[in-house]
Each structure stands twice: as C-alpha cells, then as structure tokens.
Backbone as JSON Lines, residues from 0, in Angstrom:
{"i":0,"aa":"S","n":[-26.44,90.03,163.84],"ca":[-25.12,89.9,163.39],"c":[-24.47,88.55,163.86]}
{"i":1,"aa":"D","n":[-23.76,88.03,162.95],"ca":[-23.16,86.75,163.04],"c":[-21.73,86.91,163.77]}
{"i":2,"aa":"M","n":[-21.57,86.38,164.96],"ca":[-20.35,86.55,165.75],"c":[-19.17,85.82,165.13]}
{"i":3,"aa":"D","n":[-19.45,84.81,164.29],"ca":[-18.41,84.06,163.6],"c":[-17.95,84.79,162.37]}
{"i":4,"aa":"S","n":[-18.55,85.8,161.85],"ca":[-18.2,86.48,160.61],"c":[-16.77,87.01,160.73]}
{"i":5,"aa":"K","n":[-15.9,86.71,159.63],"ca":[-14.54,87.22,159.6],"c":[-14.32,88.34,158.62]}
{"i":6,"aa":"Y","n":[-15.4,88.88,158.13],"ca":[-15.26,89.99,157.03],"c":[-15.85,91.25,157.44]}
{"i":7,"aa":"V","n":[-15.31,92.24,156.92],"ca":[-15.67,93.54,157.16],"c":[-15.79,94.3,155.91]}
{"i":8,"aa":"L","n":[-16.76,95.07,155.53],"ca":[-16.89,95.88,154.34],"c":[-16.8,97.35,154.78]}
{"i":9,"aa":"I","n":[-15.87,97.98,154.19],"ca":[-15.73,99.5,154.47],"c":[-15.94,100.16,153.13]}
{"i":10,"aa":"I","n":[-16.82,101.18,153.23],"ca":[-17.12,101.98,151.95],"c":[-16.67,103.4,152.26]}
{"i":11,"aa":"G","n":[-15.95,103.93,151.38],"ca":[-15.49,105.43,151.56],"c":[-15.84,106.12,150.12]}
{"i":12,"aa":"A","n":[-15.91,107.44,150.29],"ca":[-16.3,108.23,149.02],"c":[-15.56,109.49,149.14]}
{"i":13,"aa":"Y","n":[-15.16,110.02,148.0],"ca":[-14.65,111.27,147.91],"c":[-14.82,111.94,146.5]}
{"i":14,"aa":"R","n":[-14.78,113.14,146.48],"ca":[-14.94,113.9,145.09],"c":[-13.44,114.24,144.65]}
{"i":15,"aa":"D","n":[-13.18,113.65,143.49],"ca":[-11.78,114.05,142.92],"c":[-11.69,115.27,142.24]}
{"i":16,"aa":"D","n":[-12.84,116.08,141.98],"ca":[-12.77,117.3,141.39],"c":[-12.56,118.52,142.25]}
{"i":17,"aa":"E","n":[-12.45,118.17,143.61],"ca":[-12.27,119.22,144.5],"c":[-10.73,119.45,144.77]}
{"i":18,"aa":"G","n":[-9.79,118.82,144.14],"ca":[-8.41,118.94,144.38],"c":[-7.81,118.03,145.4]}
{"i":19,"aa":"Y","n":[-8.59,117.45,146.24],"ca":[-8.15,116.53,147.42],"c":[-8.26,115.06,146.92]}
{"i":20,"aa":"V","n":[-7.18,114.33,146.87],"ca":[-7.3,112.89,146.64],"c":[-6.78,112.25,147.95]}
{"i":21,"aa":"P","n":[-7.62,111.29,148.58],"ca":[-7.08,110.72,149.72],"c":[-5.9,109.84,149.5]}
{"i":22,"aa":"P","n":[-5.06,109.67,150.61],"ca":[-3.88,108.83,150.42],"c":[-4.17,107.41,149.87]}
{"i":23,"aa":"N","n":[-3.36,106.86,149.31],"ca":[-3.53,105.43,148.75],"c":[-3.68,104.52,149.9]}
{"i":24,"aa":"M","n":[-4.97,104.12,149.91],"ca":[-5.39,103.13,151.01],"c":[-5.01,101.67,150.65]}
{"i":25,"aa":"E","n":[-4.62,101.41,149.3],"ca":[-4.28,100.05,148.91],"c":[-3.07,99.4,149.7]}
{"i":26,"aa":"T","n":[-2.24,100.33,150.23],"ca":[-1.13,99.82,151.07],"c":[-1.67,99.24,152.34]}
{"i":27,"aa":"I","n":[-2.82,99.72,152.79],"ca":[-3.35,99.09,153.99],"c":[-4.45,98.12,153.78]}
{"i":28,"aa":"L","n":[-5.31,98.51,152.79],"ca":[-6.51,97.58,152.57],"c":[-6.56,97.5,151.04]}
{"i":29,"aa":"P","n":[-6.92,96.33,150.51],"ca":[-7.26,96.26,149.05],"c":[-8.57,97.0,148.78]}
{"i":30,"aa":"S","n":[-8.47,97.71,147.62],"ca":[-9.66,98.56,147.27],"c":[-10.0,98.57,145.78]}
{"i":31,"aa":"S","n":[-11.11,98.97,145.41],"ca":[-11.49,99.19,144.1],"c":[-12.06,100.62,143.89]}
{"i":32,"aa":"D","n":[-11.69,101.28,142.84],"ca":[-12.38,102.48,142.52],"c":[-13.69,102.44,141.72]}
{"i":33,"aa":"V","n":[-14.74,103.08,141.99],"ca":[-15.89,103.07,141.21],"c":[-16.1,104.58,140.81]}
{"i":34,"aa":"I","n":[-15.92,104.97,139.62],"ca":[-16.08,106.34,139.27],"c":[-17.4,106.57,138.63]}
{"i":35,"aa":"I","n":[-18.07,107.55,139.23],"ca":[-19.36,107.9,138.83],"c":[-19.3,109.16,137.99]}
{"i":36,"aa":"P","n":[-19.66,109.1,136.72],"ca":[-19.43,110.41,135.93],"c":[-20.54,111.38,136.18]}
{"i":37,"aa":"S","n":[-20.18,112.67,135.8],"ca":[-21.23,113.71,136.05],"c":[-22.38,113.43,135.06]}
{"i":38,"aa":"L","n":[-23.48,113.88,135.44],"ca":[-24.7,113.91,134.61],"c":[-24.6,114.87,133.46]}
{"i":39,"aa":"S","n":[-25.23,114.6,132.35],"ca":[-25.28,115.58,131.23],"c":[-26.41,116.51,131.39]}
{"i":40,"aa":"V","n":[-26.44,117.59,130.66],"ca":[-27.5,118.43,130.7],"c":[-28.87,117.68,130.53]}
{"i":41,"aa":"E","n":[-28.81,116.86,129.45],"ca":[-30.05,116.08,129.15],"c":[-30.46,115.13,130.24]}
{"i":42,"aa":"D","n":[-29.5,114.62,130.99],"ca":[-29.92,113.92,132.22],"c":[-30.56,114.69,133.33]}
{"i":43,"aa":"V","n":[-29.93,115.83,133.47],"ca":[-30.57,116.69,134.56],"c":[-31.86,117.21,134.09]}
{"i":44,"aa":"S","n":[-32.08,117.47,132.87],"ca":[-33.38,117.92,132.37],"c":[-34.43,116.78,132.43]}
{"i":45,"aa":"Q","n":[-33.92,115.62,132.27],"ca":[-34.77,114.4,132.43],"c":[-35.28,114.17,133.84]}
{"i":46,"aa":"I","n":[-34.4,114.45,134.8],"ca":[-34.72,114.26,136.24],"c":[-35.82,115.32,136.6]}
{"i":47,"aa":"V","n":[-35.55,116.61,136.21],"ca":[-36.55,117.63,136.39],"c":[-37.83,117.27,135.79]}
{"i":48,"aa":"S","n":[-37.79,116.69,134.57],"ca":[-39.01,116.34,133.9],"c":[-39.86,115.25,134.64]}
{"i":49,"aa":"L","n":[-39.09,114.24,135.13],"ca":[-39.68,113.18,135.89],"c":[-40.25,113.65,137.14]}
{"i":50,"aa":"L","n":[-39.49,114.61,137.89],"ca":[-39.91,115.08,139.22],"c":[-41.17,115.98,139.09]}
{"i":51,"aa":"T","n":[-41.22,116.74,138.0],"ca":[-42.24,117.74,137.84],"c":[-43.33,117.36,137.1]}
{"i":52,"aa":"E","n":[-43.32,116.14,136.35],"ca":[-44.15,115.58,135.42],"c":[-44.53,116.57,134.3]}
{"i":53,"aa":"L","n":[-43.49,117.36,133.91],"ca":[-43.61,118.25,132.73],"c":[-42.78,117.65,131.56]}
{"i":54,"aa":"P","n":[-43.13,117.9,130.26],"ca":[-42.4,117.45,129.07],"c":[-40.96,117.88,129.17]}
{"i":55,"aa":"P","n":[-39.97,117.14,128.67],"ca":[-38.64,117.51,128.69],"c":[-38.37,118.84,127.98]}
{"i":56,"aa":"N","n":[-39.11,119.28,126.96],"ca":[-38.8,120.47,126.27],"c":[-39.2,121.66,127.19]}
{"i":57,"aa":"E","n":[-40.05,121.49,128.24],"ca":[-40.46,122.6,129.11],"c":[-39.39,122.74,130.28]}
{"i":58,"aa":"T","n":[-38.71,121.52,130.55],"ca":[-37.7,121.49,131.65],"c":[-36.29,121.73,131.25]}
{"i":59,"aa":"L","n":[-36.05,121.87,129.9],"ca":[-34.7,122.07,129.42],"c":[-34.02,123.27,130.01]}
{"i":60,"aa":"P","n":[-34.71,124.48,129.9],"ca":[-33.96,125.68,130.55],"c":[-33.6,125.55,132.0]}
{"i":61,"aa":"L","n":[-34.48,124.97,132.79],"ca":[-34.28,124.74,134.21],"c":[-33.1,123.71,134.28]}
{"i":62,"aa":"G","n":[-33.18,122.7,133.51],"ca":[-32.2,121.63,133.52],"c":[-30.79,122.19,133.24]}
{"i":63,"aa":"Q","n":[-30.63,123.11,132.15],"ca":[-29.5,123.76,131.88],"c":[-28.88,124.63,132.96]}
{"i":64,"aa":"A","n":[-29.76,125.31,133.68],"ca":[-29.31,126.29,134.76],"c":[-28.92,125.45,135.86]}
{"i":65,"aa":"I","n":[-29.6,124.31,136.24],"ca":[-29.2,123.43,137.34],"c":[-27.89,122.81,137.01]}
{"i":66,"aa":"H","n":[-27.68,122.34,135.82],"ca":[-26.39,121.66,135.39],"c":[-25.31,122.75,135.49]}
{"i":67,"aa":"A","n":[-25.45,123.92,135.06],"ca":[-24.45,124.93,135.19],"c":[-23.99,125.17,136.76]}
{"i":68,"aa":"K","n":[-25.0,125.18,137.61],"ca":[-24.66,125.39,139.04],"c":[-24.09,124.23,139.71]}
{"i":69,"aa":"T","n":[-24.41,122.97,139.29],"ca":[-23.98,121.76,140.0],"c":[-23.01,120.92,139.29]}
{"i":70,"aa":"R","n":[-22.63,121.35,137.99],"ca":[-21.64,120.67,137.19],"c":[-22.05,119.17,136.95]}
{"i":71,"aa":"G","n":[-23.37,118.95,137.06],"ca":[-23.74,117.6,136.8],"c":[-23.65,116.63,137.88]}
{"i":72,"aa":"N","n":[-23.16,117.11,139.07],"ca":[-23.06,116.17,140.14],"c":[-24.46,115.72,140.77]}
{"i":73,"aa":"A","n":[-24.73,114.42,140.66],"ca":[-26.1,113.95,140.96],"c":[-26.58,114.41,142.32]}
{"i":74,"aa":"Q","n":[-25.7,114.36,143.38],"ca":[-26.2,114.62,144.68],"c":[-26.45,116.16,144.69]}
{"i":75,"aa":"F","n":[-25.78,116.98,144.03],"ca":[-25.97,118.46,144.12],"c":[-27.17,118.82,143.33]}
{"i":76,"aa":"V","n":[-27.39,118.03,142.24],"ca":[-28.69,118.27,141.43],"c":[-29.76,118.09,142.4]}
{"i":77,"aa":"M","n":[-29.88,117.04,143.14],"ca":[-31.07,116.78,143.93],"c":[-31.09,117.71,145.11]}
{"i":78,"aa":"L","n":[-29.95,118.19,145.72],"ca":[-29.99,119.21,146.82],"c":[-30.44,120.6,146.22]}
{"i":79,"aa":"F","n":[-29.94,120.82,145.07],"ca":[-30.43,122.11,144.5],"c":[-31.85,122.3,144.23]}
{"i":80,"aa":"L","n":[-32.46,121.13,143.61],"ca":[-33.93,120.99,143.42],"c":[-34.63,121.07,144.77]}
{"i":81,"aa":"E","n":[-34.13,120.48,145.73],"ca":[-34.71,120.68,147.14],"c":[-34.73,122.07,147.58]}
{"i":82,"aa":"S","n":[-33.59,122.77,147.41],"ca":[-33.49,124.09,147.84],"c":[-34.45,125.07,147.14]}
{"i":83,"aa":"L","n":[-34.65,124.84,145.76],"ca":[-35.57,125.51,145.08],"c":[-37.01,125.35,145.7]}
{"i":84,"aa":"Y","n":[-37.26,124.05,145.92],"ca":[-38.57,123.85,146.5],"c":[-38.74,124.45,147.91]}
{"i":85,"aa":"M","n":[-37.81,124.3,148.8],"ca":[-37.8,124.94,150.12],"c":[-37.89,126.4,150.18]}
{"i":86,"aa":"E","n":[-37.24,127.11,149.11],"ca":[-37.31,128.56,149.09],"c":[-38.53,128.98,148.28]}
{"i":87,"aa":"K","n":[-39.42,128.0,147.85],"ca":[-40.6,128.31,147.12],"c":[-40.43,129.0,145.79]}
{"i":88,"aa":"L","n":[-39.19,128.58,145.13],"ca":[-38.86,128.97,143.81],"c":[-39.37,128.01,142.83]}
{"i":89,"aa":"L","n":[-39.71,126.72,143.24],"ca":[-40.43,125.73,142.44],"c":[-41.56,125.26,143.29]}
{"i":90,"aa":"T","n":[-42.71,125.61,142.77],"ca":[-44.0,125.23,143.47],"c":[-44.96,124.64,142.49]}
{"i":91,"aa":"Y","n":[-45.85,123.91,143.23],"ca":[-46.95,123.2,142.39],"c":[-48.18,124.18,142.5]}
{"i":92,"aa":"S","n":[-48.69,124.44,141.32],"ca":[-49.86,125.38,141.18],"c":[-51.07,124.46,141.13]}
{"i":93,"aa":"E","n":[-51.99,124.57,142.16],"ca":[-53.34,123.84,142.14],"c":[-54.12,124.55,141.0]}
{"i":94,"aa":"K","n":[-54.0,125.77,140.83],"ca":[-54.82,126.42,139.88],"c":[-54.49,125.88,138.43]}
{"i":95,"aa":"H","n":[-53.17,125.69,138.16],"ca":[-52.8,125.3,136.81],"c":[-52.55,123.74,136.7]}
{"i":96,"aa":"G","n":[-52.48,123.16,137.91],"ca":[-52.3,121.65,137.9],"c":[-50.94,121.19,137.47]}
{"i":97,"aa":"K","n":[-49.92,122.06,137.71],"ca":[-48.59,121.7,137.38],"c":[-47.56,122.36,138.18]}
{"i":98,"aa":"W","n":[-46.34,121.97,138.04],"ca":[-45.18,122.68,138.75],"c":[-44.77,123.96,137.99]}
{"i":99,"aa":"E","n":[-44.45,124.97,138.67],"ca":[-44.03,126.29,138.06],"c":[-42.73,126.63,138.72]}
C-alpha cells in the first residue's frame, strides 16, 4: 500500500426490489448507480446449458423453473444451481456421460 495515497474507493450494493433503498449517500459522498438488470429465461437457460454442457433445448425447462424461483437474479441463479447440486438433485451420470 502506498502511504502517500489520498484516495479511497468504497463500493456498496443493495437490491432495490426488496423494498429498502439506502439513504441518499450523495450528501456525504459523491456516488454513481450501476443498475444490473435481471437475467431473462433465455439467459438462465444458457447458463444451465454452459454449466451442464447440454444443448439449450434440453435445459430450457430447468432454466424456466430456476428463473421463476430466482426472478432472474444472477447471484440467486448460481446459488440455486449450487443447492441443486449439493442436494443431489442435479448430478453427473458417469453411466450416461451427462448431467441429469
């Protein structure tokens, strides 16, 4: 770290769809908003397709279900997929050579 540095970067995050919006920090610190939109059903299906190496037409039903549960929130999509794997609801079949 440079002891002569005069700058500090503070990064904060919140979800505006939960009804809580933090107080306006611009009165204290200058800030910028970066809005990250929700993923579409197609985006979620593409993520599932890439992770499972299955064609998109095979992952669409799972993508639709995950999208319905997570409302397209990218972090929740990944957490939901992880929970499916941890609960052995999404497994790799050595016998069939693919995710099921």
